[in-house]
């Protein structure tokens, strides 16, 4: 058998993990072995996995620290919820699956538009300045969404700014958030979204464009000298990530009966960033595992009751200290070199 | 006109608090080159300590502030030594995530000790007010105190970094850590001192913030923390006068924006101004542009 390329092996691992996990979960659901609390978390886990993979595209592959990823998620969530309700009123779509897919597409498109608008100014900046501006955009999005009111009057969609007195059934009620009439998000759809995300991201990374993006990360000036249009490729990664986050957001929004903009504040962006860093920057299947474990972890820590967020914080600090300890690091890389894979060159590539 | 003046004075007062917090951010960034996200929570701890000292121990306000400063200084040095020092050579992101972990740790410890119920901060510095324009314009003693404290801190810090040996060491470390070490400067001690100063300032800021906005919760520090961070970037991160100007401008813009444009969009206006400034001056108002070398 021909020896497989490293990227191919990585792809197989990523897809394998997701498919096996999906089969296990599905069989557990059908045999009734899954606890109710865990079952309710399946869709959020899928959403966070997609968020982590898409943020990894920005932080790990394109090497820009983004602190406002939840902003795209919120745009996707709100536009997806509105689209699901409005499309239902306009065309009376019977199939829930079709409505969900359309809502996710709309969420992705709107988040993508926002990604382009935000990316133009943001990607002119470098390093920490870029990070703070993405943070600022995330906060602006949340603030503006807090002032928006949408309602559905028959087939008419009414939008108002800062004025809650609008006719019809209220869909989005400013700071109180959006009300979802029917929760149409499903776990298989979440799984499908993860697979879609993996296909998009893997193909992007292993393409000519992906290599150009990584070249701009590793050395901007050298990449520019080789004739790579840095802004174009950074933009490509940024907007792709925004679209994926928007689709995840739409799925997330349609999983709950109410969603407020305060759900998508700075803390959510940070949470996703933590998934990416703990999973290994630039490592896609690492993101998947970290997102799953860290979404389930607070549930598992229920026994600690009041102390669980405290334990979470301590675990976070300790993991960072241990994984960055130079002595342990050299031990790890020696073990890694002895194995089939040589020391992962992708890990930690964003800042060096 | 009178109302404009009132908003302006309120803005300067809020901006002074932001400026004091931003000084902590900017000094730490200048020297350790890290975004210390836990800084906002040190403010909260300082405010709680002062609150406890005044409410439970019945200490006079000035002593309570000193108490808070002492606790925060120790806390700052401890955080730096235990969490950040082992990561001195790690990637920036690793340090950032650790800082976020510390921030969660402080918030949740505060939640366990003082519970989530908001505490009402006593109005200790209220010793009367100045009334101008037939009582239309009231300047409270808290506002005056905040502004005076800001000016004093600014002068002391400028003298400290400019004239003392430690200040010189700080500037040297911020310019080139490796070269500073070769010149015999104890880099670790310099960074510890920076954290100590930043945290003591955070304690003062916490007390000033809570005497103007008297609800105290474990999350009290996070939004002012983010705003002050924005202020530090606005003025050019790493620059002390920049933090001062950035903080003041941000406070004034926030209050005026809330008063004249939209209350709900106050924060959005602040961040929008930041983005516009960074587009035209990518290193902030007073920041030095960094030239890339091949």
Coordinates of C-alpha atoms in Angstrom, one line a residue:
Chain A
X1 CA 0.0 0.0 0.0
X2 CA 1.2 3.5 -0.9
X3 CA 2.4 5.5 2.1
X4 CA -0.2 8.2 2.9
X5 CA 0.5 11.8 3.1
X6 CA 0.5 13.4 6.6
X7 CA -2.4 15.7 5.6
X8 CA -4.4 12.7 4.4
X9 CA -3.8 10.9 7.7
X10 CA -4.9 14.0 9.7
X11 CA -8.0 14.2 7.6
X12 CA -8.9 10.6 8.2
X13 CA -8.4 11.0 11.9
X14 CA -10.7 14.0 12.0
X15 CA -13.5 12.5 10.0
X16 CA -13.0 9.2 11.8
X17 CA -13.4 10.7 15.2
X18 CA -16.6 12.6 14.2
X19 CA -18.2 9.6 12.4
X20 CA -17.5 7.2 15.2
X21 CA -18.7 9.6 17.9
X22 CA -21.9 10.2 15.9
X23 CA -22.6 6.4 15.5
X24 CA -21.9 5.9 19.3
X25 CA -24.2 8.8 20.2
X26 CA -27.0 7.7 17.9
X27 CA -26.9 4.1 19.1
X28 CA -26.9 5.3 22.7
X29 CA -30.0 7.5 22.0
X30 CA -31.9 4.7 20.3
X31 CA -31.0 2.2 23.1
X32 CA -31.9 4.9 25.7
X33 CA -28.6 4.7 27.4
X34 CA -27.9 8.4 27.1
X35 CA -28.7 10.6 30.1
X36 CA -31.2 13.4 29.4
X37 CA -28.8 16.1 30.5
X38 CA -26.2 14.9 28.0
X39 CA -28.8 14.6 25.2
X40 CA -29.7 18.2 25.6
X41 CA -26.1 19.1 25.0
X42 CA -25.6 17.3 21.8
X43 CA -26.5 20.2 19.5
X44 CA -24.5 22.8 21.5
X45 CA -21.5 20.4 21.3
X46 CA -21.8 20.2 17.5
X47 CA -22.2 24.0 17.4
X48 CA -19.1 24.6 19.5
X49 CA -17.1 22.1 17.5
X50 CA -17.9 24.0 14.3
X51 CA -17.1 27.3 16.1
X52 CA -13.8 25.9 17.3
X53 CA -12.8 24.6 13.8
X54 CA -13.7 27.8 12.1
X55 CA -11.9 29.9 14.7
X56 CA -8.9 27.6 14.3
X57 CA -8.9 28.6 10.6
X58 CA -8.4 32.2 11.7
X59 CA -6.1 31.7 14.7
X60 CA -4.2 28.6 13.7
X61 CA -4.0 28.7 10.0
X62 CA -4.1 32.4 9.2
X63 CA -2.4 33.3 12.4
X64 CA -4.6 36.3 13.5
X65 CA -6.0 36.4 17.0
X66 CA -9.7 37.0 16.8
X67 CA -11.6 37.8 20.0
X68 CA -15.0 38.5 18.4
X69 CA -15.9 35.2 16.9
X70 CA -19.2 35.0 18.9
X71 CA -20.3 38.1 17.1
X72 CA -20.6 36.1 13.8
X73 CA -22.4 33.4 15.7
X74 CA -25.0 35.9 17.0
X75 CA -25.6 37.3 13.5
X76 CA -26.1 33.8 12.2
X77 CA -28.4 32.9 15.1
X78 CA -30.6 36.0 14.8
X79 CA -30.8 36.0 11.0
X80 CA -31.4 32.2 11.0
X81 CA -34.3 32.5 13.5
X82 CA -35.9 35.3 11.5
X83 CA -35.4 33.5 8.3
X84 CA -36.9 30.3 9.6
X85 CA -40.0 32.1 10.8
X86 CA -40.3 34.4 7.8
X87 CA -39.8 31.6 5.2
X88 CA -42.5 29.6 6.9
X89 CA -44.9 32.5 6.7
X90 CA -44.0 33.3 3.1
X91 CA -43.9 29.9 1.4
X92 CA -45.4 27.7 4.1
X93 CA -42.5 25.2 4.0
X94 CA -43.7 21.9 5.5
X95 CA -40.4 20.2 5.8
X96 CA -38.5 21.1 9.0
X97 CA -35.3 19.9 7.5
X98 CA -35.5 22.2 4.5
X99 CA -36.4 25.1 6.7
X100 CA -33.4 24.4 9.0
X101 CA -31.1 24.1 6.0
X102 CA -32.4 27.4 4.5
X103 CA -32.1 29.1 7.9
X104 CA -28.5 28.0 8.3
X105 CA -27.7 29.2 4.8
X106 CA -29.2 32.6 5.5
X107 CA -27.3 32.7 8.8
X108 CA -24.1 31.8 6.9
X109 CA -24.7 34.5 4.2
X110 CA -25.4 37.3 6.7
X111 CA -22.4 36.3 8.9
X112 CA -20.3 36.2 5.7
X113 CA -21.4 39.7 4.7
X114 CA -20.5 40.9 8.2
X115 CA -17.2 39.1 7.9
X116 CA -16.4 41.0 4.7
X117 CA -17.4 44.3 6.2
X118 CA -15.4 43.7 9.3
X119 CA -12.5 42.1 7.6
X120 CA -11.7 45.0 5.4
X121 CA -10.7 47.3 8.3
X122 CA -9.6 44.6 10.7
X123 CA -7.1 42.9 8.4
X124 CA -5.2 46.1 7.8
X125 CA -4.0 45.9 11.4
X126 CA -1.5 43.6 13.0
X127 CA -1.1 41.5 16.2
X128 CA -2.7 42.8 19.4
X129 CA -4.4 45.8 17.6
X130 CA -6.1 43.4 15.3
X131 CA -7.3 41.4 18.4
X132 CA -8.7 44.4 20.2
X133 CA -10.6 45.5 17.0
X134 CA -12.2 42.1 16.6
X135 CA -13.2 42.3 20.3
X136 CA -14.6 45.8 19.6
X137 CA -16.6 44.5 16.6
X138 CA -18.0 41.6 18.7
X139 CA -19.2 44.1 21.3
X140 CA -20.7 46.4 18.7
X141 CA -22.6 43.6 17.1
X142 CA -24.0 42.6 20.5
X143 CA -24.9 46.2 21.4
X144 CA -26.7 46.8 18.1
X145 CA -28.6 43.5 18.3
X146 CA -29.8 44.6 21.7
X147 CA -31.5 47.6 20.0
X148 CA -33.2 45.7 17.2
X149 CA -36.8 44.7 17.1
X150 CA -38.3 42.4 14.4
X151 CA -41.9 41.3 14.1
X152 CA -43.9 39.3 11.6
X153 CA -47.2 40.8 10.6
X154 CA -48.8 38.2 8.3
X155 CA -46.3 37.9 5.5
X156 CA -44.6 41.2 6.2
X157 CA -41.3 41.4 8.2
X158 CA -41.1 44.6 10.2
X159 CA -37.8 45.9 11.5
X160 CA -37.5 48.7 14.0
X161 CA -34.6 50.3 15.8
X162 CA -34.9 51.1 19.4
X163 CA -38.7 51.0 19.2
X164 CA -40.5 48.0 20.7
X165 CA -44.0 49.1 19.6
X166 CA -44.4 47.3 16.3
X167 CA -47.4 45.4 15.1
X168 CA -47.6 41.6 14.6
X169 CA -46.0 38.8 16.4
X170 CA -42.7 39.8 17.9
X171 CA -39.7 37.7 16.7
X172 CA -36.8 39.6 18.2
X173 CA -37.5 41.7 21.2
X174 CA -34.4 43.8 21.7
X175 CA -32.5 42.9 24.9
X176 CA -35.0 40.1 25.7
X177 CA -33.8 38.4 22.6
X178 CA -35.4 36.2 20.0
X179 CA -38.3 33.8 20.5
X180 CA -38.2 30.6 18.6
X181 CA -41.6 29.3 17.7
X182 CA -40.4 25.7 16.9
X183 CA -37.1 24.3 17.8
X184 CA -36.1 22.6 14.6
X185 CA -32.4 22.0 15.2
X186 CA -31.5 18.3 15.4
X187 CA -28.4 16.3 16.3
X188 CA -28.0 14.7 12.9
X189 CA -28.1 18.1 11.3
X190 CA -25.3 19.2 13.7
X191 CA -23.3 16.2 12.7
X192 CA -23.9 17.1 9.0
X193 CA -22.7 20.6 9.7
X194 CA -19.5 19.3 11.3
X195 CA -18.8 17.1 8.3
X196 CA -19.5 20.1 6.0
X197 CA -17.2 22.3 8.0
X198 CA -14.5 19.6 8.0
X199 CA -14.7 19.2 4.2
X200 CA -14.6 23.0 3.6
X201 CA -11.7 23.6 6.1
X202 CA -9.6 20.5 5.1
X203 CA -10.0 21.3 1.4
X204 CA -9.0 24.9 2.0
X205 CA -6.0 24.0 4.1
X206 CA -4.7 21.5 1.7
X207 CA -5.2 23.7 -1.4
X208 CA -3.0 26.2 -3.1
X209 CA -4.9 29.0 -1.3
X210 CA -4.4 27.2 2.1
X211 CA -0.7 27.0 1.6
X212 CA -0.7 30.7 0.7
X213 CA -2.6 31.5 3.9
X214 CA -0.1 29.6 5.9
X215 CA 2.7 31.3 4.1
X216 CA 1.4 34.7 5.1
X217 CA 1.1 33.4 8.7
X218 CA 4.7 32.2 8.8
X219 CA 6.3 35.2 7.2
X220 CA 4.2 38.0 5.9
X221 CA 7.1 39.8 4.2
X222 CA 8.5 36.7 2.5
X223 CA 5.0 35.7 1.3
X224 CA 4.5 39.1 -0.1
X225 CA 7.8 38.9 -1.9
X226 CA 6.7 35.6 -3.5
X227 CA 3.8 37.5 -5.0
X228 CA 1.1 36.3 -2.6
X229 CA -1.7 38.8 -2.1
X230 CA -1.7 38.8 1.7
X231 CA -5.0 40.7 2.3
X232 CA -6.8 38.5 -0.2
X233 CA -5.8 35.3 1.5
X234 CA -6.3 36.5 5.1
X235 CA -9.7 37.7 4.0
X236 CA -10.5 34.3 2.5
X237 CA -9.8 32.6 5.8
X238 CA -11.6 35.2 7.9
X239 CA -14.7 35.2 5.8
X240 CA -14.9 31.4 5.5
X241 CA -14.6 31.2 9.3
X242 CA -17.4 33.9 9.6
X243 CA -19.7 32.0 7.3
X244 CA -19.2 28.7 9.2
X245 CA -19.7 30.5 12.5
X246 CA -22.9 32.0 11.2
X247 CA -24.2 28.6 10.1
X248 CA -23.4 27.2 13.6
X249 CA -25.1 30.2 15.1
X250 CA -28.3 29.5 13.2
X251 CA -28.3 25.9 14.4
X252 CA -27.6 27.1 17.9
X253 CA -30.4 29.7 17.8
X254 CA -33.0 27.2 16.6
X255 CA -32.1 24.7 19.4
X256 CA -33.5 26.9 22.2
X257 CA -36.9 28.5 22.7
X258 CA -35.3 31.9 23.5
X259 CA -32.0 33.4 22.5
X260 CA -30.7 36.7 23.8
X261 CA -27.8 38.7 22.4
X262 CA -26.2 38.5 25.8
X263 CA -25.6 34.8 25.1
X264 CA -22.9 35.8 22.6
X265 CA -20.8 38.2 24.6
X266 CA -17.0 38.4 24.9
X267 CA -17.0 35.3 27.2
X268 CA -18.4 33.1 24.4
X269 CA -15.6 34.2 22.0
X270 CA -13.1 33.5 24.7
X271 CA -14.6 30.1 25.4
X272 CA -14.2 29.1 21.8
X273 CA -10.6 30.5 21.8
X274 CA -9.9 28.3 24.8
X275 CA -11.1 25.2 22.8
X276 CA -8.8 26.1 20.0
X277 CA -5.7 26.7 22.2
X278 CA -6.2 23.6 24.3
X279 CA -6.8 21.5 21.3
X280 CA -3.6 22.7 19.8
X281 CA -3.4 25.7 17.5
X282 CA -3.8 24.7 13.9
X283 CA -4.8 21.2 14.9
X284 CA -8.3 20.5 13.6
X285 CA -9.1 17.2 15.4
X286 CA -7.6 18.7 18.6
X287 CA -10.2 21.4 18.3
X288 CA -13.0 18.8 18.0
X289 CA -11.9 16.9 21.1
X290 CA -11.3 20.0 23.2
X291 CA -14.7 21.5 22.2
X292 CA -16.5 18.3 23.1
X293 CA -14.6 17.7 26.4
X294 CA -14.9 21.3 27.6
X295 CA -18.6 21.5 26.8
X296 CA -19.3 18.3 28.7
X297 CA -16.8 19.1 31.6
X298 CA -19.0 21.6 33.4
X299 CA -21.8 19.0 33.3
X300 CA -19.4 16.4 34.7
X301 CA -18.3 18.8 37.4
X302 CA -21.9 19.1 38.7
X303 CA -20.9 17.2 41.8
X304 CA -18.7 20.1 42.8
X305 CA -21.8 22.4 42.5
X306 CA -20.7 25.9 43.4
X307 CA -17.0 25.1 42.9
X308 CA -17.3 23.9 39.3
X309 CA -16.4 27.1 37.6
X310 CA -13.5 27.5 40.1
X311 CA -12.3 24.0 39.2
X312 CA -12.7 24.8 35.5
X313 CA -10.5 27.9 36.0
X314 CA -7.8 26.0 37.9
X315 CA -7.8 23.2 35.3
X316 CA -7.4 25.8 32.6
X317 CA -4.4 27.5 34.3
X318 CA -2.8 24.2 35.1
X319 CA -3.1 22.8 31.6
X320 CA -1.5 25.9 30.2
X321 CA 1.3 25.7 32.7
X322 CA 2.0 22.0 32.2
X323 CA 1.7 22.0 28.4
X324 CA 4.1 25.0 28.2
X325 CA 6.6 23.8 30.6
X326 CA 9.9 23.6 28.7
X327 CA 11.0 20.3 30.4
X328 CA 7.8 18.5 29.8
X329 CA 7.6 19.9 26.3
X330 CA 11.0 18.4 25.3
X331 CA 9.8 15.1 26.8
X332 CA 6.6 15.2 24.7
X333 CA 8.4 16.1 21.5
X334 CA 10.9 13.2 22.1
X335 CA 8.1 10.7 22.5
X336 CA 6.4 12.2 19.5
X337 CA 9.5 11.9 17.4
X338 CA 9.9 8.2 18.3
X339 CA 6.3 7.6 17.0
X340 CA 5.3 7.7 13.4
X341 CA 4.5 11.4 13.4
X342 CA 7.4 13.8 14.0
X343 CA 6.9 16.7 16.4
X344 CA 3.8 18.6 15.2
X345 CA 5.1 21.6 13.5
X346 CA 1.7 23.2 13.4
X347 CA 1.3 23.5 17.1
X348 CA 2.1 27.0 18.3
X349 CA 2.8 28.3 14.9
X350 CA 0.6 31.3 15.2
X351 CA 3.1 33.5 17.1
X352 CA 6.5 32.4 16.1
Chain B
X1 CA -25.0 74.4 27.8
X2 CA -25.1 73.6 31.5
X3 CA -26.2 70.1 30.8
X4 CA -23.3 69.7 28.3
X5 CA -20.9 70.8 31.0
X6 CA -22.5 68.3 33.4
X7 CA -22.0 65.5 31.0
X8 CA -18.5 66.6 30.2
X9 CA -17.6 66.6 33.9
X10 CA -19.2 63.2 34.4
X11 CA -17.3 62.0 31.4
X12 CA -14.0 63.3 32.7
X13 CA -14.7 61.6 36.0
X14 CA -15.5 58.2 34.4
X15 CA -12.6 58.7 32.0
X16 CA -10.2 59.3 35.0
X17 CA -11.2 55.9 36.4
X18 CA -10.6 54.3 33.0
X19 CA -7.3 56.1 32.7
X20 CA -6.1 54.7 36.1
X21 CA -7.1 51.2 35.1
X22 CA -5.6 51.6 31.6
X23 CA -2.3 52.7 33.2
X24 CA -2.1 49.2 34.8
X25 CA -2.8 47.6 31.4
X26 CA -0.4 49.7 29.5
X27 CA 2.5 49.3 32.0
X28 CA 2.2 45.5 32.1
X29 CA 1.9 45.4 28.3
X30 CA 4.9 47.6 27.8
X31 CA 7.1 45.5 30.0
X32 CA 5.8 41.9 29.9
X33 CA 4.3 42.3 26.3
X34 CA 1.1 40.5 27.5
X35 CA -2.6 41.3 27.6
X36 CA -3.4 40.9 31.3
X37 CA -7.1 40.1 31.1
X38 CA -7.2 39.5 34.8
X39 CA -6.6 43.2 35.5
X40 CA -10.3 44.0 35.5
X41 CA -10.9 41.5 38.2
X42 CA -8.2 42.9 40.4
X43 CA -10.2 46.1 40.4
X44 CA -13.2 44.1 41.6
X45 CA -11.1 42.5 44.4
X46 CA -9.8 45.9 45.4
X47 CA -13.3 47.3 45.7
X48 CA -14.5 44.3 47.7
X49 CA -11.6 44.6 50.1
X50 CA -12.3 48.3 50.7
X51 CA -16.0 47.5 51.1
X52 CA -15.2 44.9 53.7
X53 CA -12.7 47.1 55.5
X54 CA -15.3 49.9 55.8
X55 CA -18.4 47.9 56.5
X56 CA -17.2 45.0 58.7
X57 CA -14.0 46.5 60.3
X58 CA -15.4 50.0 60.4
X59 CA -12.0 51.4 59.2
X60 CA -11.8 55.0 58.0
X61 CA -12.0 55.3 54.2
X62 CA -8.4 56.2 53.7
X63 CA -7.2 53.3 55.7
X64 CA -9.6 51.0 53.8
X65 CA -8.1 52.2 50.5
X66 CA -4.6 51.5 51.7
X67 CA -5.8 48.1 52.8
X68 CA -7.2 47.3 49.4
X69 CA -4.0 48.5 47.7
X70 CA -1.9 46.3 49.9
X71 CA -4.0 43.2 49.2
X72 CA -4.1 43.9 45.5
X73 CA -0.4 44.5 45.3
X74 CA 0.2 41.1 47.0
X75 CA -2.4 39.5 44.7
X76 CA -0.8 41.0 41.6
X77 CA 2.7 39.8 42.5
X78 CA 1.3 36.4 43.3
X79 CA -0.5 36.1 40.0
X80 CA 2.5 37.2 38.1
X81 CA 4.8 34.8 40.0
X82 CA 2.6 31.7 39.9
X83 CA 0.8 32.0 36.6
X84 CA 2.7 34.2 34.3
X85 CA 6.3 33.8 35.2
X86 CA 6.5 30.1 34.2
X87 CA 5.1 31.1 30.8
X88 CA 7.6 33.9 30.1
X89 CA 9.0 32.1 27.0
X90 CA 5.7 30.5 25.9
X91 CA 3.6 31.7 23.0
X92 CA 1.5 34.9 23.4
X93 CA -1.7 32.9 23.1
X94 CA -0.8 30.6 26.0
X95 CA -0.2 33.6 28.2
X96 CA -3.5 35.1 27.1
X97 CA -5.4 31.9 27.9
X98 CA -3.7 31.7 31.3
X99 CA -4.7 35.3 32.0
X100 CA -8.3 34.4 31.1
X101 CA -8.1 31.5 33.5
X102 CA -6.9 33.8 36.3
X103 CA -9.7 36.1 35.5
X104 CA -12.3 33.3 35.9
X105 CA -10.5 32.2 39.0
X106 CA -10.8 35.6 40.7
X107 CA -14.4 36.1 39.6
X108 CA -15.5 32.7 40.9
X109 CA -13.5 33.0 44.2
X110 CA -15.2 36.3 44.7
X111 CA -18.5 34.7 43.9
X112 CA -17.9 32.0 46.6
X113 CA -16.7 34.5 49.2
X114 CA -19.1 37.4 48.7
X115 CA -22.0 35.7 46.7
X116 CA -23.6 37.0 43.6
X117 CA -25.9 39.5 45.4
X118 CA -24.8 43.0 44.6
X119 CA -23.4 45.0 47.5
X120 CA -24.0 48.7 47.9
X121 CA -20.8 50.5 48.2
X122 CA -20.9 53.1 51.0
X123 CA -20.6 56.7 49.8
X124 CA -17.6 57.4 51.9
X125 CA -16.1 60.3 50.0
X126 CA -19.3 62.3 49.9
X127 CA -18.3 65.4 51.9
X128 CA -20.5 67.9 50.1
X129 CA -20.5 69.3 46.6
X130 CA -20.0 72.4 44.6
X131 CA -23.0 74.0 43.1
X132 CA -22.7 76.3 40.1
X133 CA -25.1 78.1 37.8
X134 CA -27.8 78.4 40.5
X135 CA -27.6 74.8 41.5
X136 CA -28.0 73.6 37.9
X137 CA -24.5 72.2 37.8
X138 CA -23.6 70.0 40.8
X139 CA -20.0 68.7 41.1
X140 CA -19.8 66.1 43.8
X141 CA -16.8 65.5 45.9
X142 CA -16.4 62.1 44.4
X143 CA -15.9 63.6 41.0
X144 CA -13.4 66.1 42.3
X145 CA -11.5 63.3 44.2
X146 CA -11.4 61.1 41.1
X147 CA -10.0 63.8 38.9
X148 CA -7.5 64.9 41.5
X149 CA -6.4 61.3 42.2
X150 CA -5.9 60.8 38.4
X151 CA -3.7 63.9 38.1
X152 CA -1.6 62.9 41.1
X153 CA -1.1 59.4 39.9
X154 CA -0.1 60.6 36.5
X155 CA 2.5 63.0 37.9
X156 CA 3.9 60.4 40.3
X157 CA 4.1 57.8 37.6
X158 CA 5.8 60.1 35.1
X159 CA 8.4 61.0 37.8
X160 CA 8.8 57.4 38.8
X161 CA 9.5 56.1 35.3
X162 CA 11.6 59.1 34.3
X163 CA 13.7 59.8 37.4
X164 CA 14.1 56.6 39.5
X165 CA 16.5 53.7 39.0
X166 CA 13.6 51.3 39.0
X167 CA 11.7 53.4 36.4
X168 CA 14.8 53.4 34.2
X169 CA 15.0 49.6 34.5
X170 CA 11.3 49.3 33.5
X171 CA 11.9 51.4 30.4
X172 CA 15.0 49.4 29.6
X173 CA 13.1 46.1 29.9
X174 CA 10.2 47.3 27.8
X175 CA 12.6 48.4 25.1
X176 CA 14.6 45.2 24.9
X177 CA 14.4 42.5 27.5
X178 CA 17.4 40.6 26.4
X179 CA 19.7 43.6 26.3
X180 CA 18.4 44.8 29.7
X181 CA 19.2 41.4 31.2
X182 CA 22.7 41.7 29.8
X183 CA 23.1 45.1 31.4
X184 CA 22.5 43.4 34.8
X185 CA 18.9 44.4 35.2
X186 CA 16.9 41.9 37.2
X187 CA 14.1 41.4 34.7
X188 CA 11.9 39.2 36.9
X189 CA 12.0 41.7 39.7
X190 CA 11.2 44.6 37.4
X191 CA 8.2 42.8 36.0
X192 CA 7.0 42.0 39.6
X193 CA 7.3 45.6 40.5
X194 CA 5.3 46.6 37.5
X195 CA 2.5 44.2 38.4
X196 CA 2.6 45.5 42.0
X197 CA 2.2 49.1 40.8
X198 CA -0.5 48.1 38.3
X199 CA -2.5 46.2 40.9
X200 CA -2.2 48.9 43.5
X201 CA -3.6 51.4 40.9
X202 CA -6.3 48.9 40.1
X203 CA -7.3 48.9 43.8
X204 CA -7.6 52.7 43.8
X205 CA -9.6 52.5 40.5
X206 CA -11.9 50.0 42.1
X207 CA -12.7 52.2 45.0
X208 CA -13.2 55.3 42.8
X209 CA -15.3 53.4 40.4
X210 CA -17.6 52.0 43.1
X211 CA -17.9 55.3 44.9
X212 CA -19.4 56.8 41.7
X213 CA -21.3 53.6 40.6
X214 CA -22.0 51.9 43.9
X215 CA -23.2 48.4 42.9
X216 CA -20.5 45.9 43.6
X217 CA -20.7 42.4 42.1
X218 CA -18.1 39.7 41.2
X219 CA -18.5 40.8 37.6
X220 CA -18.1 44.5 38.3
X221 CA -14.6 44.6 37.0
X222 CA -15.0 42.9 33.7
X223 CA -16.7 45.7 31.6
X224 CA -14.6 48.6 32.9
X225 CA -11.6 46.2 32.4
X226 CA -12.4 45.8 28.7
X227 CA -13.1 49.5 28.3
X228 CA -9.8 50.4 30.0
X229 CA -8.0 48.0 27.8
X230 CA -9.6 49.7 24.8
X231 CA -8.5 53.0 26.3
X232 CA -5.0 51.8 26.5
X233 CA -5.0 50.7 22.9
X234 CA -6.7 53.9 21.9
X235 CA -3.9 56.0 23.4
X236 CA -1.2 53.6 22.1
X237 CA -0.6 50.6 24.2
X238 CA 2.7 50.8 26.2
X239 CA 2.6 54.5 26.5
X240 CA 1.8 56.1 29.9
X241 CA 0.5 59.5 28.7
X242 CA -1.3 57.6 25.9
X243 CA -3.3 55.6 28.5
X244 CA -4.2 58.8 30.3
X245 CA -5.4 60.5 27.2
X246 CA -7.1 57.4 25.9
X247 CA -8.9 56.9 29.2
X248 CA -10.2 60.4 29.5
X249 CA -11.3 60.6 25.8
X250 CA -13.1 57.2 26.1
X251 CA -14.9 58.3 29.3
X252 CA -16.0 61.6 27.7
X253 CA -17.1 59.9 24.5
X254 CA -19.1 57.3 26.4
X255 CA -21.0 59.8 28.5
X256 CA -21.6 62.2 25.7
X257 CA -22.6 59.4 23.3
X258 CA -25.1 58.0 25.9
X259 CA -26.5 61.5 26.5
X260 CA -26.8 62.8 23.0
X261 CA -27.0 59.8 20.6
X262 CA -28.4 56.7 22.3
X263 CA -28.3 55.3 25.8
X264 CA -28.3 51.7 24.5
X265 CA -25.6 52.3 22.0
X266 CA -23.1 53.9 24.4
X267 CA -20.7 51.0 24.3
X268 CA -21.0 50.6 20.6
X269 CA -20.1 54.2 20.0
X270 CA -17.0 53.9 22.2
X271 CA -15.8 50.8 20.3
X272 CA -16.7 52.4 16.9
X273 CA -14.5 55.4 17.7
X274 CA -11.7 53.1 18.7
X275 CA -11.9 51.3 15.3
X276 CA -11.9 54.6 13.4
X277 CA -8.9 55.9 15.3
X278 CA -7.0 52.6 14.8
X279 CA -7.7 52.8 11.0
X280 CA -6.0 56.1 10.7
X281 CA -3.4 55.6 13.4
X282 CA -2.8 51.9 13.6
X283 CA -0.6 52.1 16.7
X284 CA -3.0 54.3 18.7
X285 CA -2.8 58.1 19.3
X286 CA 0.6 58.2 21.0
X287 CA 2.0 54.8 20.1
X288 CA 5.2 54.5 18.1
X289 CA 4.7 52.7 14.8
X290 CA 6.7 49.6 14.7
X291 CA 8.7 49.1 11.5
X292 CA 9.0 45.5 10.3
X293 CA 12.5 44.3 9.5
X294 CA 13.2 41.5 7.2

